[in-house]
Amino acid sequence: METFIQPKELVPNSGYQSQRKRVLAKLSPAMIEKPLADIVNGFNSLPQCFTLQCCYGHFTYEGQEDPINVQPLPVRSTLTDVEYRIAYLALCVENSTSGKSLLGMLKEIPTVSPDNIQFGSAEWFWQQQINSYVLQVEPHRFRDEDKVTVEYSEAIFIEKTRNNFFRRLALLLAELM
């Protein structure tokens, strides 16, 4: 999210329903990373939003070069540096009472780890789809980067934060369904 900014205000969007229908018609199960399938499908089942993009957040390091690796980091390691590719969920939210309520709930997610989870808008997404919002897991000092290299100990902390983030989103969905 190199263009991550503070969340914009919802604006009127008379094309929301047709946009939602068009985006969801193009979505296929193969496009969704397995660990995120239930979360993406859950948000897409809510009438007040639809997903635009997401990423589970991937770690690569010496001996693990797969850029979409979903395996946990090794528990004990001699690794010094780990590359982290940002975990995020981008949504379009309907300008409605239920959409505003959902936004309020999403804004609470960063309280889990305020220095490592951000809620906002991304200029690029907003230009493509108004009323789009992003939740991302990234150390605050790197909030504008898509990928960063961190020390192994920080990567372990980011991994735990990412896992808690997605658990929190799953709990939020359970409340809404």
CSV table of N, CA and C in Angstrom, one decimal:
chain,number,residue,atom,x,y,z
A,1,MET,N,0.8,-1.2,0.0
A,1,MET,CA,0.0,0.0,0.0
A,1,MET,C,0.9,1.2,0.0
A,2,GLU,N,1.6,1.5,-1.0
A,2,GLU,CA,2.5,2.6,-1.1
A,2,GLU,C,1.7,3.9,-1.0
A,3,THR,N,0.4,3.9,-1.2
A,3,THR,CA,-0.4,5.1,-1.1
A,3,THR,C,-1.4,5.1,0.0
A,4,PHE,N,-1.0,4.4,1.1
A,4,PHE,CA,-1.9,4.3,2.3
A,4,PHE,C,-2.1,5.6,2.9
A,5,ILE,N,-3.3,6.0,3.2
A,5,ILE,CA,-3.7,7.3,3.8
A,5,ILE,C,-4.7,7.1,4.9
A,6,GLN,N,-5.0,8.1,5.6
A,6,GLN,CA,-6.1,8.0,6.6
A,6,GLN,C,-7.4,7.7,5.9
A,7,PRO,N,-8.3,7.1,6.6
A,7,PRO,CA,-9.6,6.7,6.0
A,7,PRO,C,-10.4,7.9,5.5
A,8,LYS,N,-10.8,7.8,4.3
A,8,LYS,CA,-11.7,8.8,3.7
A,8,LYS,C,-13.1,8.7,4.2
A,9,GLU,N,-13.9,9.7,4.1
A,9,GLU,CA,-15.3,9.6,4.5
A,9,GLU,C,-16.1,8.9,3.4
A,10,LEU,N,-17.1,8.2,3.8
A,10,LEU,CA,-18.0,7.5,2.8
A,10,LEU,C,-18.6,8.6,1.9
A,11,VAL,N,-18.8,8.4,0.6
A,11,VAL,CA,-19.4,9.3,-0.2
A,11,VAL,C,-20.6,8.6,-1.0
A,12,PRO,N,-21.6,9.3,-1.5
A,12,PRO,CA,-22.6,8.7,-2.2
A,12,PRO,C,-22.1,7.9,-3.4
A,13,ASN,N,-22.7,6.7,-3.6
A,13,ASN,CA,-22.2,5.9,-4.7
A,13,ASN,C,-23.5,5.1,-5.3
A,14,SER,N,-24.1,5.8,-6.2
A,14,SER,CA,-25.4,5.1,-6.8
A,14,SER,C,-25.1,3.9,-7.6
A,15,GLY,N,-23.8,3.6,-7.9
A,15,GLY,CA,-23.4,2.4,-8.7
A,15,GLY,C,-23.0,1.3,-7.9
A,16,TYR,N,-23.1,1.4,-6.5
A,16,TYR,CA,-22.6,0.4,-5.6
A,16,TYR,C,-23.1,-1.0,-6.0
A,17,GLN,N,-24.4,-1.2,-6.2
A,17,GLN,CA,-24.9,-2.6,-6.4
A,17,GLN,C,-24.4,-3.2,-7.7
A,18,SER,N,-24.3,-2.4,-8.8
A,18,SER,CA,-23.8,-2.9,-10.0
A,18,SER,C,-22.3,-3.2,-9.9
A,19,GLN,N,-21.6,-2.3,-9.2
A,19,GLN,CA,-20.1,-2.5,-9.0
A,19,GLN,C,-19.9,-3.8,-8.3
A,20,ARG,N,-20.6,-4.0,-7.2
A,20,ARG,CA,-20.5,-5.2,-6.4
A,20,ARG,C,-20.8,-6.5,-7.2
A,21,LYS,N,-21.9,-6.4,-8.0
A,21,LYS,CA,-22.2,-7.6,-8.8
A,21,LYS,C,-21.1,-7.9,-9.8
A,22,ARG,N,-20.6,-6.8,-10.4
A,22,ARG,CA,-19.5,-7.0,-11.4
A,22,ARG,C,-18.2,-7.6,-10.8
A,23,VAL,N,-17.8,-7.1,-9.7
A,23,VAL,CA,-16.6,-7.6,-9.0
A,23,VAL,C,-16.8,-9.0,-8.6
A,24,LEU,N,-17.9,-9.3,-7.9
A,24,LEU,CA,-18.1,-10.7,-7.4
A,24,LEU,C,-18.2,-11.7,-8.6
A,25,ALA,N,-18.8,-11.3,-9.7
A,25,ALA,CA,-18.9,-12.2,-10.9
A,25,ALA,C,-17.5,-12.6,-11.4
A,26,LYS,N,-16.5,-11.7,-11.2
A,26,LYS,CA,-15.2,-12.0,-11.7
A,26,LYS,C,-14.4,-12.8,-10.7
A,27,LEU,N,-14.8,-12.9,-9.5
A,27,LEU,CA,-14.1,-13.6,-8.5
A,27,LEU,C,-14.2,-15.1,-8.6
A,28,SER,N,-13.1,-15.8,-8.6
A,28,SER,CA,-13.1,-17.3,-8.6
A,28,SER,C,-12.4,-17.8,-7.4
A,29,PRO,N,-12.8,-19.0,-6.9
A,29,PRO,CA,-12.1,-19.5,-5.7
A,29,PRO,C,-10.5,-19.6,-5.9
A,30,ALA,N,-10.1,-19.9,-7.1
A,30,ALA,CA,-8.6,-20.0,-7.4
A,30,ALA,C,-7.9,-18.7,-7.1
A,31,MET,N,-8.6,-17.5,-7.1
A,31,MET,CA,-8.0,-16.2,-6.9
A,31,MET,C,-7.8,-15.9,-5.5
A,32,ILE,N,-8.3,-16.7,-4.6
A,32,ILE,CA,-8.3,-16.4,-3.1
A,32,ILE,C,-7.2,-17.3,-2.5
A,33,GLU,N,-6.3,-16.8,-1.7
A,33,GLU,CA,-5.4,-17.6,-1.0
A,33,GLU,C,-6.1,-18.4,0.0
A,34,LYS,N,-5.8,-19.7,0.1
A,34,LYS,CA,-6.5,-20.7,0.9
A,34,LYS,C,-6.8,-20.2,2.4
A,35,PRO,N,-5.8,-19.6,3.1
A,35,PRO,CA,-6.0,-19.2,4.4
A,35,PRO,C,-7.1,-18.1,4.6
A,36,LEU,N,-7.4,-17.4,3.5
A,36,LEU,CA,-8.3,-16.3,3.5
A,36,LEU,C,-9.7,-16.6,2.9
A,37,ALA,N,-9.8,-17.8,2.4
A,37,ALA,CA,-11.1,-18.1,1.7
A,37,ALA,C,-12.3,-17.9,2.5
A,38,ASP,N,-12.4,-18.3,3.8
A,38,ASP,CA,-13.6,-18.1,4.6
A,38,ASP,C,-13.8,-16.7,4.9
A,39,ILE,N,-12.7,-15.9,5.1
A,39,ILE,CA,-12.9,-14.5,5.4
A,39,ILE,C,-13.4,-13.7,4.2
A,40,VAL,N,-12.8,-14.0,3.1
A,40,VAL,CA,-13.2,-13.3,1.8
A,40,VAL,C,-14.6,-13.7,1.5
A,41,ASN,N,-15.0,-15.0,1.6
A,41,ASN,CA,-16.3,-15.4,1.3
A,41,ASN,C,-17.3,-14.8,2.3
A,42,GLY,N,-16.9,-14.7,3.5
A,42,GLY,CA,-17.8,-14.1,4.5
A,42,GLY,C,-18.1,-12.7,4.3
A,43,PHE,N,-17.0,-11.9,4.0
A,43,PHE,CA,-17.3,-10.5,3.7
A,43,PHE,C,-18.1,-10.3,2.4
A,44,ASN,N,-17.9,-11.2,1.4
A,44,ASN,CA,-18.6,-11.0,0.2
A,44,ASN,C,-20.1,-11.5,0.3
A,45,SER,N,-20.4,-12.2,1.4
A,45,SER,CA,-21.8,-12.6,1.6
A,45,SER,C,-22.6,-11.5,2.3
A,46,LEU,N,-21.9,-10.5,2.8
A,46,LEU,CA,-22.5,-9.3,3.5
A,46,LEU,C,-23.0,-8.3,2.4
A,47,PRO,N,-24.2,-7.9,2.4
A,47,PRO,CA,-24.6,-7.0,1.3
A,47,PRO,C,-24.0,-5.6,1.4
A,48,GLN,N,-23.4,-5.2,2.5
A,48,GLN,CA,-22.9,-3.8,2.7
A,48,GLN,C,-21.4,-3.7,2.3
A,49,CYS,N,-20.8,-4.7,1.7
A,49,CYS,CA,-19.4,-4.6,1.3
A,49,CYS,C,-19.1,-5.7,0.3
A,50,PHE,N,-17.9,-5.6,-0.3
A,50,PHE,CA,-17.3,-6.6,-1.1
A,50,PHE,C,-15.8,-6.4,-1.1
A,51,THR,N,-15.1,-7.5,-1.3
A,51,THR,CA,-13.7,-7.5,-1.3
A,51,THR,C,-13.1,-7.0,-2.6
A,52,LEU,N,-12.0,-6.3,-2.5
A,52,LEU,CA,-11.3,-5.8,-3.7
A,52,LEU,C,-10.0,-6.6,-3.9
A,53,GLN,N,-9.3,-6.8,-2.9
A,53,GLN,CA,-8.0,-7.5,-2.9
A,53,GLN,C,-7.7,-7.9,-1.5
A,54,CYS,N,-6.8,-8.9,-1.4
A,54,CYS,CA,-6.3,-9.3,-0.1
A,54,CYS,C,-5.0,-10.1,-0.3
A,55,CYS,N,-4.3,-10.2,0.8
A,55,CYS,CA,-3.1,-11.0,0.9
A,55,CYS,C,-2.9,-11.5,2.3
A,56,TYR,N,-2.5,-12.7,2.4
A,56,TYR,CA,-2.3,-13.4,3.7
A,56,TYR,C,-1.1,-12.8,4.4
A,57,GLY,N,-0.1,-12.3,3.7
A,57,GLY,CA,1.1,-11.9,4.3
A,57,GLY,C,2.1,-13.0,4.3
A,58,HIS,N,3.2,-12.9,3.6
A,58,HIS,CA,4.1,-14.0,3.3
A,58,HIS,C,5.5,-13.6,3.8
A,59,PHE,N,6.2,-14.7,4.2
A,59,PHE,CA,7.5,-14.6,4.7
A,59,PHE,C,8.4,-15.4,3.8
A,60,THR,N,9.5,-14.7,3.4
A,60,THR,CA,10.5,-15.5,2.6
A,60,THR,C,11.9,-15.2,3.3
A,61,TYR,N,12.7,-16.2,3.2
A,61,TYR,CA,14.0,-16.2,3.8
A,61,TYR,C,14.9,-17.2,3.2
A,62,GLU,N,16.1,-17.3,3.6
A,62,GLU,CA,17.1,-18.2,3.1
A,62,GLU,C,16.5,-19.6,3.2
A,63,GLY,N,16.3,-20.4,2.1
A,63,GLY,CA,15.8,-21.7,2.2
A,63,GLY,C,14.3,-21.7,2.0
A,64,GLN,N,13.6,-20.6,2.0
A,64,GLN,CA,12.2,-20.5,1.7
A,64,GLN,C,12.0,-19.3,0.8
A,65,GLU,N,12.0,-19.5,-0.5
A,65,GLU,CA,12.0,-18.4,-1.5
A,65,GLU,C,10.6,-18.3,-2.1
A,66,ASP,N,9.6,-19.1,-1.8
A,66,ASP,CA,8.3,-19.1,-2.4
A,66,ASP,C,7.6,-17.8,-2.0
A,67,PRO,N,7.3,-16.9,-2.9
A,67,PRO,CA,6.7,-15.6,-2.6
A,67,PRO,C,5.3,-15.7,-2.0
A,68,ILE,N,4.7,-16.8,-2.2
A,68,ILE,CA,3.3,-17.0,-1.6
A,68,ILE,C,3.3,-18.1,-0.5
A,69,ASN,N,4.4,-18.2,0.1
A,69,ASN,CA,4.6,-19.2,1.2
A,69,ASN,C,3.6,-18.9,2.3
A,70,VAL,N,2.8,-19.9,2.8
A,70,VAL,CA,1.9,-19.8,3.9
A,70,VAL,C,2.3,-20.6,5.1
A,71,GLN,N,3.5,-21.2,5.0
A,71,GLN,CA,3.9,-22.0,6.1
A,71,GLN,C,4.4,-21.1,7.3
A,72,PRO,N,4.2,-21.5,8.5
A,72,PRO,CA,4.7,-20.7,9.7
A,72,PRO,C,6.2,-20.6,9.6
A,73,LEU,N,6.7,-19.5,10.2
A,73,LEU,CA,8.1,-19.3,10.3
A,73,LEU,C,8.7,-20.5,11.2
A,74,PRO,N,9.9,-20.9,11.0
A,74,PRO,CA,10.5,-21.9,11.8
A,74,PRO,C,10.6,-21.4,13.3
A,75,VAL,N,10.2,-22.3,14.2
A,75,VAL,CA,10.2,-21.9,15.6
A,75,VAL,C,11.6,-21.6,16.1
A,76,ARG,N,12.5,-22.3,15.8
A,76,ARG,CA,13.9,-22.0,16.2
A,76,ARG,C,14.7,-21.9,14.9
A,77,SER,N,15.5,-20.8,14.9
A,77,SER,CA,16.1,-20.5,13.6
A,77,SER,C,17.4,-19.8,13.9
A,78,THR,N,18.3,-19.9,12.9
A,78,THR,CA,19.5,-19.1,12.9
A,78,THR,C,19.4,-17.9,11.9
A,79,LEU,N,18.1,-17.8,11.4
A,79,LEU,CA,17.9,-16.7,10.4
A,79,LEU,C,18.1,-15.4,11.1
A,80,THR,N,18.6,-14.5,10.3
A,80,THR,CA,18.8,-13.1,10.7
A,80,THR,C,17.8,-12.2,10.1
A,81,ASP,N,17.6,-12.3,8.8
A,81,ASP,CA,16.7,-11.4,8.1
A,81,ASP,C,15.6,-12.2,7.4
A,82,VAL,N,14.4,-11.6,7.4
A,82,VAL,CA,13.2,-12.2,6.8
A,82,VAL,C,12.5,-11.2,6.0
A,83,GLU,N,12.1,-11.5,4.8
A,83,GLU,CA,11.3,-10.5,4.0
A,83,GLU,C,9.8,-10.8,4.3
A,84,TYR,N,9.1,-9.8,4.6
A,84,TYR,CA,7.7,-9.9,4.9
A,84,TYR,C,6.9,-9.1,3.8
A,85,ARG,N,6.0,-9.8,3.2
A,85,ARG,CA,5.1,-9.2,2.2
A,85,ARG,C,3.7,-8.9,2.9
A,86,ILE,N,3.3,-7.7,2.9
A,86,ILE,CA,2.2,-7.2,3.7
A,86,ILE,C,0.9,-8.1,3.6
A,87,ALA,N,0.3,-8.3,4.8
A,87,ALA,CA,-1.0,-8.9,4.9
A,87,ALA,C,-2.0,-7.8,4.9
A,88,TYR,N,-3.1,-7.9,4.1
A,88,TYR,CA,-4.1,-6.9,4.0
A,88,TYR,C,-5.4,-7.4,3.5
A,89,LEU,N,-6.5,-6.6,3.7
A,89,LEU,CA,-7.8,-6.9,3.2
A,89,LEU,C,-8.3,-5.5,2.7
A,90,ALA,N,-8.7,-5.4,1.5
A,90,ALA,CA,-9.2,-4.2,0.9
A,90,ALA,C,-10.7,-4.5,0.6
A,91,LEU,N,-11.5,-3.6,1.0
A,91,LEU,CA,-13.0,-3.7,0.9
A,91,LEU,C,-13.6,-2.5,0.3
A,92,CYS,N,-14.7,-2.6,-0.4
A,92,CYS,CA,-15.5,-1.5,-0.8
A,92,CYS,C,-16.7,-1.6,0.2
A,93,VAL,N,-17.1,-0.5,0.8
A,93,VAL,CA,-18.2,-0.4,1.7
A,93,VAL,C,-19.3,0.4,1.2
A,94,GLU,N,-20.5,-0.1,1.3
A,94,GLU,CA,-21.7,0.7,0.9
A,94,GLU,C,-22.0,1.9,1.8
A,95,ASN,N,-22.3,3.0,1.2
A,95,ASN,CA,-22.7,4.2,2.0
A,95,ASN,C,-24.1,4.0,2.5
A,96,SER,N,-24.3,3.2,3.6
A,96,SER,CA,-25.6,2.9,4.1
A,96,SER,C,-25.4,2.8,5.6
A,97,THR,N,-26.5,2.6,6.3
A,97,THR,CA,-26.5,2.5,7.8
A,97,THR,C,-25.7,1.2,8.1
A,98,SER,N,-25.9,0.1,7.5
A,98,SER,CA,-25.1,-1.1,7.8
A,98,SER,C,-23.7,-1.0,7.3
A,99,GLY,N,-23.4,-0.2,6.2
A,99,GLY,CA,-22.0,0.0,5.8
A,99,GLY,C,-21.3,0.9,6.8
A,100,LYS,N,-21.9,1.9,7.3
A,100,LYS,CA,-21.3,2.7,8.4
A,100,LYS,C,-21.1,2.0,9.6
A,101,SER,N,-22.0,1.1,10.0
A,101,SER,CA,-21.8,0.2,11.2
A,101,SER,C,-20.6,-0.7,11.0
A,102,LEU,N,-20.5,-1.3,9.8
A,102,LEU,CA,-19.3,-2.2,9.5
A,102,LEU,C,-18.0,-1.4,9.6
A,103,LEU,N,-18.0,-0.2,9.0
A,103,LEU,CA,-16.8,0.7,9.1
A,103,LEU,C,-16.4,0.9,10.5
A,104,GLY,N,-17.4,1.2,11.4
A,104,GLY,CA,-17.0,1.4,12.8
A,104,GLY,C,-16.4,0.2,13.4
A,105,MET,N,-16.9,-1.0,13.0
A,105,MET,CA,-16.3,-2.3,13.6
A,105,MET,C,-14.9,-2.5,13.0
A,106,LEU,N,-14.7,-2.2,11.7
A,106,LEU,CA,-13.4,-2.4,11.1
A,106,LEU,C,-12.4,-1.4,11.7
A,107,LYS,N,-12.8,-0.2,12.1
A,107,LYS,CA,-11.9,0.7,12.7
A,107,LYS,C,-11.3,0.3,14.0
A,108,GLU,N,-12.1,-0.6,14.7
A,108,GLU,CA,-11.6,-1.2,16.0
A,108,GLU,C,-10.6,-2.2,15.9
A,109,ILE,N,-10.4,-2.9,14.7
A,109,ILE,CA,-9.5,-4.0,14.5
A,109,ILE,C,-8.1,-3.6,14.9
A,110,PRO,N,-7.6,-2.4,14.5
A,110,PRO,CA,-6.2,-2.0,14.9
A,110,PRO,C,-5.9,-2.0,16.4
A,111,THR,N,-6.9,-1.9,17.2
A,111,THR,CA,-6.7,-1.9,18.7
A,111,THR,C,-6.0,-3.1,19.2
A,112,VAL,N,-6.1,-4.2,18.4
A,112,VAL,CA,-5.4,-5.4,18.7
A,112,VAL,C,-3.9,-5.2,18.9
A,113,SER,N,-3.3,-4.4,18.0
A,113,SER,CA,-1.9,-4.0,17.9
A,113,SER,C,-1.7,-2.7,17.2
A,114,PRO,N,-2.0,-1.6,17.8
A,114,PRO,CA,-2.0,-0.3,17.1
A,114,PRO,C,-0.7,0.0,16.4
A,115,ASP,N,0.4,-0.5,16.9
A,115,ASP,CA,1.7,-0.2,16.2
A,115,ASP,C,2.0,-1.1,15.0
A,116,ASN,N,1.1,-2.1,14.8
A,116,ASN,CA,1.3,-3.0,13.7
A,116,ASN,C,0.1,-3.3,12.8
A,117,ILE,N,-1.1,-2.7,13.1
A,117,ILE,CA,-2.2,-2.9,12.3
A,117,ILE,C,-2.8,-1.5,12.0
A,118,GLN,N,-3.1,-1.3,10.7
A,118,GLN,CA,-3.6,0.0,10.3
A,118,GLN,C,-4.9,-0.1,9.6
A,119,PHE,N,-5.8,0.8,9.8
A,119,PHE,CA,-7.0,0.9,9.0
A,119,PHE,C,-7.0,2.3,8.3
A,120,GLY,N,-7.3,2.3,7.0
A,120,GLY,CA,-7.3,3.5,6.3
A,120,GLY,C,-7.8,3.3,4.8
A,121,SER,N,-7.5,4.2,4.0
A,121,SER,CA,-7.8,4.1,2.6
A,121,SER,C,-6.4,4.0,1.9
A,122,ALA,N,-6.5,3.6,0.7
A,122,ALA,CA,-5.3,3.5,-0.2
A,122,ALA,C,-5.7,4.3,-1.5
A,123,GLU,N,-5.0,5.3,-1.8
A,123,GLU,CA,-5.3,6.2,-2.9
A,123,GLU,C,-5.6,5.4,-4.2
A,124,TRP,N,-4.7,4.4,-4.4
A,124,TRP,CA,-4.9,3.7,-5.7
A,124,TRP,C,-6.2,2.9,-5.7
A,125,PHE,N,-6.6,2.3,-4.6
A,125,PHE,CA,-7.9,1.6,-4.5
A,125,PHE,C,-9.0,2.6,-4.7
A,126,TRP,N,-8.9,3.8,-4.0
A,126,TRP,CA,-10.0,4.7,-4.0
A,126,TRP,C,-10.2,5.2,-5.5
A,127,GLN,N,-9.1,5.4,-6.2
A,127,GLN,CA,-9.3,5.9,-7.6
A,127,GLN,C,-10.0,4.8,-8.4
A,128,GLN,N,-9.8,3.6,-8.1
A,128,GLN,CA,-10.4,2.5,-8.9
A,128,GLN,C,-11.9,2.2,-8.4
A,129,GLN,N,-12.1,2.4,-7.1
A,129,GLN,CA,-13.4,2.1,-6.4
A,129,GLN,C,-13.6,3.0,-5.2
A,130,ILE,N,-14.5,4.0,-5.4
A,130,ILE,CA,-14.7,4.8,-4.2
A,130,ILE,C,-15.3,4.0,-3.1
A,131,ASN,N,-15.1,4.6,-1.9
A,131,ASN,CA,-15.5,4.0,-0.6
A,131,ASN,C,-14.8,2.7,-0.4
A,132,SER,N,-13.5,2.7,-0.7
A,132,SER,CA,-12.7,1.5,-0.5
A,132,SER,C,-11.8,1.7,0.8
A,133,TYR,N,-11.6,0.7,1.5
A,133,TYR,CA,-10.8,0.8,2.8
A,133,TYR,C,-9.9,-0.4,2.9
A,134,VAL,N,-8.8,-0.2,3.6
A,134,VAL,CA,-7.8,-1.3,3.8
A,134,VAL,C,-7.5,-1.4,5.2
A,135,LEU,N,-7.5,-2.7,5.6
A,135,LEU,CA,-6.9,-3.1,6.9
A,135,LEU,C,-5.6,-3.8,6.5
A,136,GLN,N,-4.5,-3.4,7.2
A,136,GLN,CA,-3.2,-4.0,6.9
A,136,GLN,C,-2.4,-4.3,8.1
A,137,VAL,N,-1.6,-5.4,8.0
A,137,VAL,CA,-0.7,-5.7,9.1
A,137,VAL,C,0.7,-5.4,8.6
A,138,GLU,N,1.3,-4.4,9.3
A,138,GLU,CA,2.6,-3.9,8.9
A,138,GLU,C,3.1,-3.0,10.0
A,139,PRO,N,4.4,-3.2,10.5
A,139,PRO,CA,4.9,-2.3,11.5
A,139,PRO,C,4.6,-0.9,11.0
A,140,HIS,N,4.2,0.0,12.0
A,140,HIS,CA,3.8,1.4,11.6
A,140,HIS,C,4.9,2.1,10.8
A,141,ARG,N,6.1,1.9,11.1
A,141,ARG,CA,7.2,2.6,10.4
A,141,ARG,C,7.3,2.2,9.0
A,142,PHE,N,6.7,1.1,8.6
A,142,PHE,CA,6.7,0.6,7.2
A,142,PHE,C,5.3,0.7,6.6
A,143,ARG,N,4.4,1.4,7.1
A,143,ARG,CA,3.0,1.3,6.7
A,143,ARG,C,2.8,1.7,5.2
A,144,ASP,N,3.7,2.3,4.6
A,144,ASP,CA,3.6,2.7,3.2
A,144,ASP,C,4.3,1.7,2.3
A,145,GLU,N,4.8,0.6,2.8
A,145,GLU,CA,5.6,-0.4,2.0
A,145,GLU,C,4.8,-1.6,1.7
A,146,ASP,N,5.0,-2.3,0.6
A,146,ASP,CA,4.4,-3.6,0.3
A,146,ASP,C,5.2,-4.7,0.9
A,147,LYS,N,6.5,-4.5,1.0
A,147,LYS,CA,7.3,-5.6,1.5
A,147,LYS,C,8.5,-4.9,2.2
A,148,VAL,N,9.0,-5.6,3.3
A,148,VAL,CA,10.1,-5.1,4.1
A,148,VAL,C,10.9,-6.2,4.5
A,149,THR,N,12.2,-5.9,4.9
A,149,THR,CA,13.0,-6.9,5.5
A,149,THR,C,13.2,-6.5,6.9
A,150,VAL,N,12.9,-7.5,7.8
A,150,VAL,CA,13.0,-7.3,9.3
A,150,VAL,C,13.9,-8.4,9.9
A,151,GLU,N,14.3,-8.2,11.1
A,151,GLU,CA,15.0,-9.3,11.8
A,151,GLU,C,14.0,-10.4,12.1
A,152,TYR,N,14.6,-11.6,12.3
A,152,TYR,CA,13.8,-12.8,12.6
A,152,TYR,C,12.9,-12.6,13.7
A,153,SER,N,13.4,-12.0,14.8
A,153,SER,CA,12.5,-11.9,16.0
A,153,SER,C,11.3,-11.0,15.8
A,154,GLU,N,11.5,-10.0,15.0
A,154,GLU,CA,10.4,-9.1,14.6
A,154,GLU,C,9.4,-9.8,13.7
A,155,ALA,N,10.0,-10.6,12.8
A,155,ALA,CA,9.1,-11.4,11.9
A,155,ALA,C,8.2,-12.3,12.7
A,156,ILE,N,8.7,-13.0,13.7
A,156,ILE,CA,7.9,-13.8,14.6
A,156,ILE,C,6.7,-13.0,15.2
A,157,PHE,N,7.0,-11.8,15.7
A,157,PHE,CA,6.0,-11.0,16.2
A,157,PHE,C,5.0,-10.6,15.2
A,158,ILE,N,5.4,-10.2,14.0
A,158,ILE,CA,4.5,-9.9,12.9
A,158,ILE,C,3.6,-11.0,12.5
A,159,GLU,N,4.2,-12.2,12.5
A,159,GLU,CA,3.4,-13.4,12.2
A,159,GLU,C,2.3,-13.6,13.2
A,160,LYS,N,2.6,-13.5,14.5
A,160,LYS,CA,1.6,-13.6,15.5
A,160,LYS,C,0.5,-12.5,15.4
A,161,THR,N,0.9,-11.3,15.1
A,161,THR,CA,0.0,-10.2,14.9
A,161,THR,C,-0.9,-10.5,13.7
A,162,ARG,N,-0.3,-11.0,12.6
A,162,ARG,CA,-1.1,-11.3,11.4
A,162,ARG,C,-2.1,-12.4,11.7
A,163,ASN,N,-1.7,-13.4,12.4
A,163,ASN,CA,-2.6,-14.5,12.8
A,163,ASN,C,-3.8,-14.0,13.7
A,164,ASN,N,-3.4,-13.2,14.7
A,164,ASN,CA,-4.5,-12.6,15.5
A,164,ASN,C,-5.4,-11.7,14.7
A,165,PHE,N,-4.9,-10.9,13.8
A,165,PHE,CA,-5.7,-10.1,12.9
A,165,PHE,C,-6.7,-10.8,12.2
A,166,PHE,N,-6.3,-11.9,11.5
A,166,PHE,CA,-7.3,-12.7,10.8
A,166,PHE,C,-8.3,-13.4,11.7
A,167,ARG,N,-7.8,-13.8,12.9
A,167,ARG,CA,-8.8,-14.4,13.8
A,167,ARG,C,-9.8,-13.4,14.2
A,168,ARG,N,-9.4,-12.2,14.4
A,168,ARG,CA,-10.3,-11.1,14.8
A,168,ARG,C,-11.3,-10.8,13.7
A,169,LEU,N,-10.8,-10.8,12.4
A,169,LEU,CA,-11.8,-10.6,11.3
A,169,LEU,C,-12.8,-11.8,11.3
A,170,ALA,N,-12.3,-13.0,11.5
A,170,ALA,CA,-13.3,-14.1,11.5
A,170,ALA,C,-14.3,-14.0,12.6
A,171,LEU,N,-13.9,-13.5,13.8
A,171,LEU,CA,-14.8,-13.2,14.9
A,171,LEU,C,-15.8,-12.1,14.5
A,172,LEU,N,-15.3,-11.1,13.9
A,172,LEU,CA,-16.2,-10.0,13.5
A,172,LEU,C,-17.3,-10.5,12.5
A,173,LEU,N,-16.8,-11.4,11.6
A,173,LEU,CA,-17.8,-12.0,10.6
A,173,LEU,C,-18.8,-12.8,11.3
A,174,ALA,N,-18.4,-13.6,12.3
A,174,ALA,CA,-19.3,-14.4,13.1
A,174,ALA,C,-20.4,-13.6,13.8
A,175,GLU,N,-20.0,-12.4,14.3
A,175,GLU,CA,-21.0,-11.5,14.9
A,175,GLU,C,-22.0,-11.0,13.9
A,176,LEU,N,-21.5,-10.7,12.6
A,176,LEU,CA,-22.4,-10.1,11.6
A,176,LEU,C,-23.3,-11.1,10.9
A,177,MET,N,-23.0,-12.4,11.0
A,177,MET,CA,-23.8,-13.4,10.3
A,177,MET,C,-24.9,-14.0,11.1
